[in-house]
CSV table of N, CA and C in Angstrom, one decimal:
chain,number,residue,atom,x,y,z
A,1,MET,N,-17.9,6.3,29.9
A,1,MET,CA,-16.5,6.6,29.8
A,1,MET,C,-16.1,6.8,28.3
A,2,GLN,N,-15.4,7.8,28.0
A,2,GLN,CA,-15.0,8.1,26.7
A,2,GLN,C,-13.5,7.8,26.6
A,3,ILE,N,-13.1,7.1,25.5
A,3,ILE,CA,-11.7,6.7,25.3
A,3,ILE,C,-11.1,7.6,24.3
A,4,GLU,N,-10.0,8.2,24.6
A,4,GLU,CA,-9.3,9.1,23.7
A,4,GLU,C,-8.4,8.3,22.7
A,5,LEU,N,-8.6,8.5,21.4
A,5,LEU,CA,-7.8,7.8,20.5
A,5,LEU,C,-6.5,8.6,20.3
A,6,VAL,N,-5.4,7.9,20.5
A,6,VAL,CA,-4.1,8.5,20.4
A,6,VAL,C,-3.3,7.8,19.2
A,7,ASP,N,-2.8,8.6,18.3
A,7,ASP,CA,-1.9,8.1,17.2
A,7,ASP,C,-0.5,8.0,17.7
A,8,HIS,N,0.1,6.8,17.6
A,8,HIS,CA,1.5,6.7,18.0
A,8,HIS,C,2.3,6.5,16.7
A,9,LEU,N,2.0,7.3,15.7
A,9,LEU,CA,2.7,7.2,14.4
A,9,LEU,C,3.4,8.5,14.3
A,10,PRO,N,4.4,8.5,13.4
A,10,PRO,CA,5.2,9.7,13.1
A,10,PRO,C,4.2,10.8,12.6
A,11,ALA,N,4.4,12.0,13.0
A,11,ALA,CA,3.5,13.1,12.7
A,11,ALA,C,3.9,13.7,11.3
A,12,SER,N,2.8,14.1,10.6
A,12,SER,CA,3.0,14.8,9.3
A,12,SER,C,2.0,15.9,9.2
A,13,ALA,N,2.4,17.0,8.8
A,13,ALA,CA,1.5,18.2,8.6
A,13,ALA,C,0.6,18.0,7.4
A,14,THR,N,1.0,17.1,6.4
A,14,THR,CA,0.2,17.0,5.2
A,14,THR,C,-0.3,15.7,4.9
A,15,VAL,N,0.3,14.6,5.4
A,15,VAL,CA,-0.2,13.2,5.1
A,15,VAL,C,-1.1,12.7,6.2
A,16,PRO,N,-2.3,12.3,5.9
A,16,PRO,CA,-3.2,11.9,6.9
A,16,PRO,C,-2.8,10.5,7.5
A,17,THR,N,-2.9,10.4,8.8
A,17,THR,CA,-2.7,9.1,9.4
A,17,THR,C,-3.9,8.2,9.2
A,18,PRO,N,-3.8,6.9,9.3
A,18,PRO,CA,-5.0,6.0,9.2
A,18,PRO,C,-6.1,6.5,10.2
A,19,LEU,N,-5.7,6.9,11.4
A,19,LEU,CA,-6.7,7.3,12.4
A,19,LEU,C,-7.4,8.5,11.9
A,20,LYS,N,-6.7,9.5,11.4
A,20,LYS,CA,-7.4,10.7,10.9
A,20,LYS,C,-8.3,10.4,9.7
A,21,PHE,N,-7.9,9.5,8.9
A,21,PHE,CA,-8.7,9.2,7.7
A,21,PHE,C,-9.8,8.3,8.0
A,22,ASN,N,-9.6,7.3,8.8
A,22,ASN,CA,-10.6,6.3,9.0
A,22,ASN,C,-11.4,6.5,10.3
A,23,GLY,N,-10.9,7.4,11.1
A,23,GLY,CA,-11.6,7.7,12.4
A,23,GLY,C,-11.4,6.7,13.5
A,24,ARG,N,-10.4,5.8,13.2
A,24,ARG,CA,-10.1,4.8,14.2
A,24,ARG,C,-8.6,4.3,13.9
A,25,ILE,N,-8.0,3.7,14.9
A,25,ILE,CA,-6.7,3.1,14.7
A,25,ILE,C,-6.8,1.8,14.0
A,26,VAL,N,-5.9,1.6,13.0
A,26,VAL,CA,-5.9,0.4,12.3
A,26,VAL,C,-5.7,-0.8,13.2
A,27,GLY,N,-6.5,-1.8,13.1
A,27,GLY,CA,-6.4,-3.0,13.9
A,27,GLY,C,-7.3,-2.9,15.2
A,28,THR,N,-8.1,-1.9,15.3
A,28,THR,CA,-9.0,-1.8,16.4
A,28,THR,C,-9.9,-3.0,16.5
A,29,PRO,N,-9.9,-3.7,17.6
A,29,PRO,CA,-10.7,-4.9,17.7
A,29,PRO,C,-12.2,-4.6,17.4
A,30,GLY,N,-12.8,-5.5,16.6
A,30,GLY,CA,-14.2,-5.4,16.2
A,30,GLY,C,-14.5,-4.5,15.1
A,31,GLU,N,-13.4,-4.1,14.4
A,31,GLU,CA,-13.5,-3.2,13.2
A,31,GLU,C,-12.8,-3.7,12.0
A,32,LEU,N,-13.4,-3.6,10.9
A,32,LEU,CA,-12.7,-4.0,9.6
A,32,LEU,C,-12.9,-2.8,8.6
A,33,THR,N,-12.1,-2.7,7.6
A,33,THR,CA,-12.1,-1.7,6.6
A,33,THR,C,-12.5,-2.3,5.3
A,34,TYR,N,-13.4,-1.7,4.6
A,34,TYR,CA,-13.7,-2.2,3.2
A,34,TYR,C,-12.6,-1.9,2.3
A,35,ALA,N,-12.4,-2.7,1.3
A,35,ALA,CA,-11.3,-2.5,0.3
A,35,ALA,C,-11.4,-1.1,-0.3
A,36,LYS,N,-12.7,-0.7,-0.7
A,36,LYS,CA,-12.9,0.6,-1.3
A,36,LYS,C,-12.4,1.7,-0.4
A,37,ASP,N,-12.5,1.6,0.9
A,37,ASP,CA,-12.0,2.6,1.8
A,37,ASP,C,-10.5,2.5,2.0
A,38,ILE,N,-9.9,1.3,2.0
A,38,ILE,CA,-8.5,1.2,2.0
A,38,ILE,C,-7.9,1.9,0.7
A,39,HIS,N,-8.5,1.6,-0.4
A,39,HIS,CA,-8.1,2.2,-1.7
A,39,HIS,C,-8.2,3.7,-1.6
A,40,ARG,N,-9.3,4.3,-1.0
A,40,ARG,CA,-9.4,5.7,-0.9
A,40,ARG,C,-8.3,6.3,0.0
A,41,TYR,N,-7.9,5.5,1.0
A,41,TYR,CA,-6.8,6.0,1.9
A,41,TYR,C,-5.5,6.0,1.2
A,42,LEU,N,-5.2,4.9,0.4
A,42,LEU,CA,-3.9,4.9,-0.3
A,42,LEU,C,-3.9,6.0,-1.3
A,43,LYS,N,-5.0,6.3,-2.0
A,43,LYS,CA,-5.0,7.4,-2.9
A,43,LYS,C,-4.8,8.8,-2.2
A,44,ALA,N,-5.4,8.9,-1.0
A,44,ALA,CA,-5.1,10.1,-0.2
A,44,ALA,C,-3.7,10.3,0.2
A,45,LEU,N,-3.0,9.1,0.5
A,45,LEU,CA,-1.6,9.2,0.7
A,45,LEU,C,-0.8,9.7,-0.5
A,46,ALA,N,-1.1,9.2,-1.7
A,46,ALA,CA,-0.4,9.6,-2.9
A,46,ALA,C,-0.7,11.0,-3.2
A,47,ASP,N,-1.9,11.5,-3.0
A,47,ASP,CA,-2.3,12.9,-3.3
A,47,ASP,C,-1.6,13.8,-2.3
A,48,ALA,N,-1.2,13.3,-1.1
A,48,ALA,CA,-0.6,14.2,-0.1
A,48,ALA,C,0.9,14.1,-0.1
A,49,SER,N,1.5,13.2,-0.8
A,49,SER,CA,3.0,13.0,-0.7
A,49,SER,C,3.6,12.8,-2.1
A,50,PRO,N,4.7,13.4,-2.3
A,50,PRO,CA,5.5,13.2,-3.6
A,50,PRO,C,6.3,11.9,-3.5
A,51,ARG,N,6.2,11.2,-2.4
A,51,ARG,CA,6.9,9.9,-2.2
A,51,ARG,C,6.0,8.7,-2.6
A,52,ALA,N,4.8,9.0,-3.1
A,52,ALA,CA,3.9,7.9,-3.4
A,52,ALA,C,3.2,8.1,-4.7
A,53,LYS,N,2.9,7.1,-5.4
A,53,LYS,CA,2.1,7.1,-6.7
A,53,LYS,C,1.1,6.0,-6.6
A,54,TYR,N,-0.2,6.3,-7.0
A,54,TYR,CA,-1.3,5.4,-6.9
A,54,TYR,C,-1.9,5.2,-8.3
A,55,TRP,N,-2.3,4.0,-8.6
A,55,TRP,CA,-3.0,3.7,-9.9
A,55,TRP,C,-3.8,2.5,-9.8
A,56,THR,N,-4.7,2.3,-10.7
A,56,THR,CA,-5.6,1.1,-10.8
A,56,THR,C,-4.8,0.1,-11.7
A,57,ILE,N,-4.8,-1.1,-11.3
A,57,ILE,CA,-4.1,-2.1,-12.1
A,57,ILE,C,-5.1,-3.1,-12.8
A,58,GLY,N,-6.3,-2.9,-12.5
A,58,GLY,CA,-7.3,-3.7,-13.2
A,58,GLY,C,-8.6,-3.7,-12.4
A,59,THR,N,-9.6,-4.5,-12.9
A,59,THR,CA,-10.9,-4.6,-12.2
A,59,THR,C,-11.2,-6.0,-12.0
A,60,THR,N,-12.0,-6.2,-11.0
A,60,THR,CA,-12.4,-7.6,-10.6
A,60,THR,C,-13.6,-8.1,-11.5
A,61,GLU,N,-13.9,-9.3,-11.3
A,61,GLU,CA,-15.1,-9.9,-12.1
A,61,GLU,C,-16.3,-9.1,-11.8
A,62,GLU,N,-16.5,-8.5,-10.7
A,62,GLU,CA,-17.7,-7.7,-10.3
A,62,GLU,C,-17.5,-6.2,-10.5
A,63,GLY,N,-16.4,-5.8,-11.2
A,63,GLY,CA,-16.2,-4.4,-11.6
A,63,GLY,C,-15.5,-3.5,-10.5
A,64,ARG,N,-15.0,-4.1,-9.5
A,64,ARG,CA,-14.3,-3.3,-8.5
A,64,ARG,C,-12.8,-3.1,-8.9
A,65,GLU,N,-12.3,-2.0,-8.4
A,65,GLU,CA,-10.9,-1.7,-8.8
A,65,GLU,C,-9.9,-2.5,-7.9
A,66,MET,N,-8.8,-2.9,-8.6
A,66,MET,CA,-7.7,-3.4,-7.9
A,66,MET,C,-6.6,-2.3,-8.1
A,67,VAL,N,-5.9,-2.0,-7.0
A,67,VAL,CA,-5.0,-0.9,-7.0
A,67,VAL,C,-3.5,-1.2,-6.6
A,68,MET,N,-2.7,-0.3,-6.9
A,68,MET,CA,-1.3,-0.3,-6.6
A,68,MET,C,-0.9,1.0,-6.0
A,69,LEU,N,0.0,1.0,-5.0
A,69,LEU,CA,0.6,2.2,-4.4
A,69,LEU,C,2.1,1.9,-4.5
A,70,ALA,N,2.8,2.8,-5.1
A,70,ALA,CA,4.3,2.8,-5.1
A,70,ALA,C,4.8,3.8,-4.2
A,71,ILE,N,5.8,3.4,-3.4
A,71,ILE,CA,6.4,4.3,-2.4
A,71,ILE,C,8.0,4.2,-2.6
A,72,ALA,N,8.6,5.4,-2.6
A,72,ALA,CA,10.1,5.5,-2.7
A,72,ALA,C,10.4,6.9,-2.4
A,73,ASP,N,11.7,7.3,-2.5
A,73,ASP,CA,12.0,8.7,-2.3
A,73,ASP,C,11.4,9.5,-3.5
A,74,GLU,N,11.3,10.8,-3.3
A,74,GLU,CA,10.6,11.7,-4.2
A,74,GLU,C,11.2,11.6,-5.6
A,75,ALA,N,12.6,11.6,-5.7
A,75,ALA,CA,13.2,11.5,-7.0
A,75,ALA,C,12.9,10.2,-7.8
A,76,THR,N,12.8,9.1,-7.0
A,76,THR,CA,12.5,7.8,-7.7
A,76,THR,C,11.1,7.8,-8.2
A,77,ILE,N,10.2,8.3,-7.4
A,77,ILE,CA,8.8,8.3,-7.8
A,77,ILE,C,8.6,9.2,-9.0
A,78,LYS,N,9.3,10.3,-9.1
A,78,LYS,CA,9.2,11.1,-10.3
A,78,LYS,C,9.7,10.4,-11.6
A,79,GLU,N,10.6,9.4,-11.4
A,79,GLU,CA,11.1,8.7,-12.5
A,79,GLU,C,10.8,7.2,-12.5
A,80,LEU,N,9.6,6.9,-11.9
A,80,LEU,CA,9.2,5.5,-11.7
A,80,LEU,C,9.2,4.7,-13.0
A,81,ASP,N,8.7,5.3,-14.1
A,81,ASP,CA,8.7,4.6,-15.4
A,81,ASP,C,10.1,4.2,-15.8
A,82,LYS,N,11.1,5.1,-15.6
A,82,LYS,CA,12.5,4.8,-15.9
A,82,LYS,C,13.0,3.6,-15.2
A,83,TYR,N,12.7,3.5,-13.9
A,83,TYR,CA,13.1,2.4,-13.1
A,83,TYR,C,12.4,1.1,-13.4
A,84,LYS,N,11.2,1.2,-13.8
A,84,LYS,CA,10.4,0.0,-14.2
A,84,LYS,C,11.1,-0.5,-15.6
A,85,GLY,N,11.4,0.5,-16.4
A,85,GLY,CA,12.1,0.1,-17.7
A,85,GLY,C,13.4,-0.6,-17.5
A,86,MET,N,14.2,-0.1,-16.5
A,86,MET,CA,15.5,-0.7,-16.2
A,86,MET,C,15.3,-2.2,-15.8
A,87,LEU,N,14.3,-2.4,-14.9
A,87,LEU,CA,14.0,-3.8,-14.5
A,87,LEU,C,13.5,-4.7,-15.6
A,88,ARG,N,12.7,-4.0,-16.5
A,88,ARG,CA,12.2,-4.8,-17.7
A,88,ARG,C,13.4,-5.2,-18.5
A,89,GLN,N,14.4,-4.3,-18.7
A,89,GLN,CA,15.6,-4.7,-19.5
A,89,GLN,C,16.4,-5.9,-18.8
A,90,LEU,N,16.5,-5.8,-17.5
A,90,LEU,CA,17.2,-6.8,-16.8
A,90,LEU,C,16.6,-8.2,-16.8
A,91,THR,N,15.3,-8.2,-17.1
A,91,THR,CA,14.6,-9.5,-17.1
A,91,THR,C,14.6,-10.2,-18.5
A,92,ASP,N,15.2,-9.5,-19.5
A,92,ASP,CA,15.1,-10.1,-20.8
A,92,ASP,C,16.6,-10.2,-21.4
A,93,PRO,N,17.3,-11.3,-21.2
A,93,PRO,CA,18.6,-11.4,-21.7
A,93,PRO,C,18.7,-11.4,-23.3
A,94,ARG,N,17.6,-11.6,-23.9
A,94,ARG,CA,17.6,-11.5,-25.4
A,94,ARG,C,17.9,-10.1,-25.9
A,95,THR,N,17.5,-9.1,-25.1
A,95,THR,CA,17.7,-7.7,-25.6
A,95,THR,C,18.7,-7.0,-24.8
A,96,THR,N,19.2,-7.6,-23.7
A,96,THR,CA,20.1,-6.9,-22.8
A,96,THR,C,21.4,-7.7,-22.7
A,97,SER,N,22.5,-7.0,-23.1
A,97,SER,CA,23.8,-7.7,-23.1
A,97,SER,C,24.3,-7.9,-21.6
A,98,GLU,N,25.2,-8.7,-21.4
A,98,GLU,CA,25.8,-8.9,-20.1
A,98,GLU,C,26.4,-7.6,-19.6
A,99,ALA,N,27.1,-6.8,-20.5
A,99,ALA,CA,27.7,-5.6,-20.1
A,99,ALA,C,26.6,-4.5,-19.7
A,100,ASP,N,25.6,-4.5,-20.5
A,100,ASP,CA,24.5,-3.6,-20.2
A,100,ASP,C,23.8,-3.9,-18.9
A,101,ALA,N,23.6,-5.2,-18.7
A,101,ALA,CA,23.0,-5.7,-17.4
A,101,ALA,C,23.8,-5.3,-16.2
A,102,GLN,N,25.2,-5.4,-16.3
A,102,GLN,CA,26.0,-5.0,-15.2
A,102,GLN,C,25.9,-3.5,-14.9
A,103,LYS,N,25.8,-2.7,-16.0
A,103,LYS,CA,25.6,-1.2,-15.8
A,103,LYS,C,24.3,-0.9,-15.1
A,104,LEU,N,23.2,-1.6,-15.6
A,104,LEU,CA,21.9,-1.4,-15.0
A,104,LEU,C,21.8,-1.8,-13.5
A,105,LEU,N,22.6,-2.9,-13.2
A,105,LEU,CA,22.6,-3.3,-11.8
A,105,LEU,C,23.1,-2.2,-10.8
A,106,LYS,N,23.9,-1.3,-11.4
A,106,LYS,CA,24.5,-0.3,-10.5
A,106,LYS,C,23.5,0.9,-10.3
A,107,THR,N,22.5,1.0,-11.2
A,107,THR,CA,21.6,2.2,-11.1
A,107,THR,C,20.1,1.8,-10.9
A,108,ALA,N,19.7,0.6,-11.2
A,108,ALA,CA,18.4,0.2,-11.1
A,108,ALA,C,18.1,0.0,-9.6
A,109,LYS,N,16.8,0.1,-9.3
A,109,LYS,CA,16.3,-0.2,-7.9
A,109,LYS,C,15.4,-1.4,-7.9
A,110,PRO,N,15.5,-2.3,-7.0
A,110,PRO,CA,14.5,-3.4,-6.9
A,110,PRO,C,13.1,-2.9,-6.5
A,111,ILE,N,12.2,-3.7,-7.0
A,111,ILE,CA,10.8,-3.5,-6.6
A,111,ILE,C,10.4,-4.6,-5.6
A,112,TYR,N,9.9,-4.2,-4.5
A,112,TYR,CA,9.4,-5.2,-3.5
A,112,TYR,C,7.9,-5.0,-3.5
A,113,TRP,N,7.2,-6.0,-4.0
A,113,TRP,CA,5.7,-5.9,-4.1
A,113,TRP,C,5.0,-6.7,-3.0
A,114,ILE,N,4.3,-5.9,-2.2
A,114,ILE,CA,3.6,-6.5,-1.1
A,114,ILE,C,2.2,-6.6,-1.5
A,115,THR,N,1.6,-7.9,-1.4
A,115,THR,CA,0.2,-8.1,-1.7
A,115,THR,C,-0.4,-8.7,-0.4
A,116,SER,N,-1.7,-8.5,-0.3
A,116,SER,CA,-2.5,-9.1,0.8
A,116,SER,C,-3.9,-9.3,0.3
A,117,GLY,N,-4.7,-9.9,1.2
A,117,GLY,CA,-6.1,-10.1,0.9
A,117,GLY,C,-6.3,-11.0,-0.2
A,118,ILE,N,-5.5,-12.0,-0.4
A,118,ILE,CA,-5.7,-13.0,-1.5
A,118,ILE,C,-6.8,-13.9,-1.1
A,119,HIS,N,-7.1,-14.1,0.1
A,119,HIS,CA,-8.2,-14.9,0.6
A,119,HIS,C,-9.0,-14.0,1.5
A,120,SER,N,-10.3,-13.8,1.2
A,120,SER,CA,-11.1,-12.8,1.9
A,120,SER,C,-11.2,-12.9,3.4
A,121,PRO,N,-11.1,-14.1,4.0
A,121,PRO,CA,-11.1,-14.1,5.5
A,121,PRO,C,-9.8,-13.7,6.2
A,122,GLU,N,-8.8,-13.4,5.4
A,122,GLU,CA,-7.5,-13.0,6.0
A,122,GLU,C,-7.6,-11.5,6.2
A,123,ASN,N,-8.0,-11.1,7.4
A,123,ASN,CA,-8.3,-9.7,7.7
A,123,ASN,C,-7.1,-8.8,8.1
A,124,GLY,N,-6.1,-9.4,8.7
A,124,GLY,CA,-5.0,-8.5,9.2
A,124,GLY,C,-4.2,-7.8,8.2
A,125,GLY,N,-3.8,-8.4,7.1
A,125,GLY,CA,-3.0,-7.8,6.1
A,125,GLY,C,-3.5,-6.5,5.5
A,126,PRO,N,-4.7,-6.5,4.9
A,126,PRO,CA,-5.3,-5.3,4.4
A,126,PRO,C,-5.4,-4.2,5.4
A,127,GLU,N,-5.6,-4.5,6.6
A,127,GLU,CA,-5.7,-3.5,7.7
A,127,GLU,C,-4.3,-2.9,7.9
A,128,MET,N,-3.3,-3.7,8.2
A,128,MET,CA,-2.0,-3.2,8.6
A,128,MET,C,-1.2,-2.5,7.5
A,129,LEU,N,-1.6,-2.9,6.2
A,129,LEU,CA,-0.9,-2.2,5.1
A,129,LEU,C,-1.1,-0.7,5.0
A,130,GLN,N,-2.3,-0.3,5.6
A,130,GLN,CA,-2.5,1.1,5.6
A,130,GLN,C,-1.5,1.8,6.5
A,131,GLU,N,-1.2,1.2,7.7
A,131,GLU,CA,-0.2,1.8,8.5
A,131,GLU,C,1.2,1.7,7.9
A,132,LEU,N,1.5,0.6,7.4
A,132,LEU,CA,2.8,0.4,6.8
A,132,LEU,C,3.1,1.4,5.7
A,133,ALA,N,2.1,1.6,4.8
A,133,ALA,CA,2.2,2.6,3.7
A,133,ALA,C,2.5,4.0,4.3
A,134,TYR,N,1.7,4.4,5.4
A,134,TYR,CA,1.9,5.7,6.0
A,134,TYR,C,3.3,5.8,6.6
A,135,ARG,N,3.8,4.8,7.3
A,135,ARG,CA,5.1,4.8,7.9
A,135,ARG,C,6.2,4.9,6.8
A,136,LEU,N,6.1,4.2,5.7
A,136,LEU,CA,7.1,4.2,4.7
A,136,LEU,C,7.1,5.6,4.0
A,137,ILE,N,6.0,6.3,4.0
A,137,ILE,CA,6.0,7.6,3.4
A,137,ILE,C,6.5,8.7,4.3
A,138,VAL,N,6.1,8.6,5.6
A,138,VAL,CA,6.3,9.7,6.5
A,138,VAL,C,7.5,9.6,7.4
A,139,GLU,N,7.8,8.4,7.9
A,139,GLU,CA,8.8,8.2,8.9
A,139,GLU,C,10.2,8.6,8.4
A,140,GLU,N,11.0,9.2,9.3
A,140,GLU,CA,12.3,9.7,8.9
A,140,GLU,C,13.5,9.0,9.7
A,141,THR,N,13.2,7.8,10.2
A,141,THR,CA,14.3,7.1,10.8
A,141,THR,C,15.3,6.6,9.7
A,142,PRO,N,16.5,6.4,10.1
A,142,PRO,CA,17.5,5.9,9.1
A,142,PRO,C,17.1,4.7,8.4
A,143,PHE,N,16.5,3.7,9.1
A,143,PHE,CA,16.0,2.5,8.6
A,143,PHE,C,15.0,2.7,7.4
A,144,ILE,N,14.0,3.5,7.7
A,144,ILE,CA,12.9,3.8,6.7
A,144,ILE,C,13.5,4.6,5.6
A,145,GLN,N,14.4,5.6,5.8
A,145,GLN,CA,15.0,6.3,4.8
A,145,GLN,C,15.8,5.4,3.9
A,146,GLN,N,16.5,4.5,4.4
A,146,GLN,CA,17.3,3.5,3.6
A,146,GLN,C,16.4,2.7,2.7
A,147,ILE,N,15.2,2.3,3.2
A,147,ILE,CA,14.3,1.6,2.4
A,147,ILE,C,13.8,2.5,1.2
A,148,ARG,N,13.3,3.7,1.6
A,148,ARG,CA,12.8,4.6,0.6
A,148,ARG,C,13.8,5.0,-0.5
A,149,ASN,N,15.1,5.1,-0.1
A,149,ASN,CA,16.1,5.6,-1.0
A,149,ASN,C,16.6,4.4,-1.9
A,150,ASN,N,16.4,3.2,-1.5
A,150,ASN,CA,17.1,2.1,-2.3
A,150,ASN,C,16.1,1.0,-2.8
A,151,VAL,N,14.9,1.1,-2.4
A,151,VAL,CA,13.9,0.1,-2.9
A,151,VAL,C,12.6,0.9,-3.3
A,152,ILE,N,11.9,0.3,-4.3
A,152,ILE,CA,10.6,0.8,-4.7
A,152,ILE,C,9.6,-0.2,-4.1
A,153,THR,N,8.8,0.2,-3.2
A,153,THR,CA,7.8,-0.6,-2.6
A,153,THR,C,6.5,-0.5,-3.2
A,154,PHE,N,6.0,-1.6,-3.8
A,154,PHE,CA,4.6,-1.6,-4.3
A,154,PHE,C,3.7,-2.3,-3.3
A,155,ILE,N,2.5,-1.7,-3.1
A,155,ILE,CA,1.6,-2.3,-2.2
A,155,ILE,C,0.2,-2.4,-2.9
A,156,THR,N,-0.3,-3.7,-3.0
A,156,THR,CA,-1.6,-4.0,-3.4
A,156,THR,C,-2.3,-4.6,-2.1
A,157,PRO,N,-3.1,-3.8,-1.4
A,157,PRO,CA,-3.6,-4.2,-0.1
A,157,PRO,C,-4.6,-5.4,-0.2
A,158,VAL,N,-5.3,-5.5,-1.3
A,158,VAL,CA,-6.4,-6.5,-1.4
A,158,VAL,C,-6.3,-7.0,-2.8
A,159,ILE,N,-6.0,-8.3,-3.0
A,159,ILE,CA,-6.0,-8.9,-4.3
A,159,ILE,C,-7.4,-9.4,-4.6
A,160,GLU,N,-8.1,-10.0,-3.6
A,160,GLU,CA,-9.5,-10.5,-3.9
A,160,GLU,C,-10.5,-9.5,-3.3
A,161,VAL,N,-10.6,-8.4,-4.1
A,161,VAL,CA,-11.4,-7.3,-3.7
A,161,VAL,C,-12.9,-7.7,-3.5
A,162,ASP,N,-13.5,-8.4,-4.4
A,162,ASP,CA,-14.9,-8.8,-4.3
A,162,ASP,C,-15.1,-9.6,-3.0
A,163,GLY,N,-14.3,-10.5,-2.7
A,163,GLY,CA,-14.4,-11.3,-1.5
A,163,GLY,C,-14.2,-10.5,-0.3
A,164,ARG,N,-13.3,-9.5,-0.3
A,164,ARG,CA,-13.1,-8.7,0.9
A,164,ARG,C,-14.3,-7.9,1.2
A,165,GLU,N,-15.0,-7.3,0.2
A,165,GLU,CA,-16.2,-6.5,0.5
A,165,GLU,C,-17.3,-7.4,1.1
A,166,LYS,N,-17.4,-8.6,0.6
A,166,LYS,CA,-18.4,-9.5,1.1
A,166,LYS,C,-18.0,-10.0,2.5
A,167,GLN,N,-16.8,-10.2,2.7
A,167,GLN,CA,-16.3,-10.6,4.1
A,167,GLN,C,-16.6,-9.5,5.1
A,168,VAL,N,-16.4,-8.2,4.8
A,168,VAL,CA,-16.6,-7.2,5.7
A,168,VAL,C,-18.1,-7.0,5.9
A,169,ASP,N,-18.9,-7.1,4.8
A,169,ASP,CA,-20.4,-7.1,5.0
A,169,ASP,C,-20.8,-8.2,5.9
A,170,THR,N,-20.4,-9.4,5.7
A,170,THR,CA,-20.8,-10.6,6.6
A,170,THR,C,-20.3,-10.3,8.0
A,171,TYR,N,-19.1,-9.8,8.2
A,171,TYR,CA,-18.6,-9.6,9.5
A,171,TYR,C,-19.5,-8.6,10.3
A,172,TYR,N,-19.9,-7.5,9.7
A,172,TYR,CA,-20.7,-6.5,10.3
A,172,TYR,C,-22.2,-7.0,10.5
A,173,TYR,N,-22.6,-7.8,9.5
A,173,TYR,CA,-24.0,-8.4,9.7
A,173,TYR,C,-24.0,-9.3,10.9
A,174,ASN,N,-23.1,-10.2,11.0
A,174,ASN,CA,-23.0,-11.1,12.1
A,174,ASN,C,-22.8,-10.4,13.5
A,175,LYS,N,-22.0,-9.3,13.4
A,175,LYS,CA,-21.8,-8.5,14.6
A,175,LYS,C,-23.1,-7.9,15.1
A,176,SER,N,-24.0,-7.6,14.2
A,176,SER,CA,-25.2,-6.9,14.5
A,176,SER,C,-26.3,-7.8,15.1
A,177,LEU,N,-26.1,-9.1,15.0
A,177,LEU,CA,-27.1,-10.0,15.4
A,177,LEU,C,-27.1,-10.1,16.9
A,178,PRO,N,-28.3,-10.3,17.5
A,178,PRO,CA,-28.4,-10.4,19.0
A,178,PRO,C,-27.5,-11.6,19.5
A,179,GLN,N,-26.9,-11.4,20.6
A,179,GLN,CA,-26.0,-12.5,21.1
A,179,GLN,C,-26.7,-13.3,22.1
């Protein structure tokens, strides 16, 4: 018996779904995704959409990349550095007067930073953040549009990248053992 995989995500002609990219639905029982593949997917999202920007924020002790994906409306992503600068000003009262801070509050956008995978055996977060990133970029419901237009969402899907890779290796090794 062959099972047909059906994507129940909003459609996009240009942005790949997690199913299209990974060949399986995120959260499929018995399947985990390596951090390097999650990172490749987030980069593919940014390459396919002007609503996202991807960059490396550092490397681990073992030399693996740690990454960030920013998601917002297209205009905000184009001026991401400007918005980061506004927030930087708001955080330092030594250089920003009360009057300037009040002006900035009217135009700055908050950053909501979602992180996951801080402990390698926590498998769900890194998996589901692939779908969340896709939905925030593609979905056109009023709720998601409101988020995109008013908030800059940062996603770091795996903080402990070295441990995640070892966790996935161990998971598949144990899965391959005779039962």
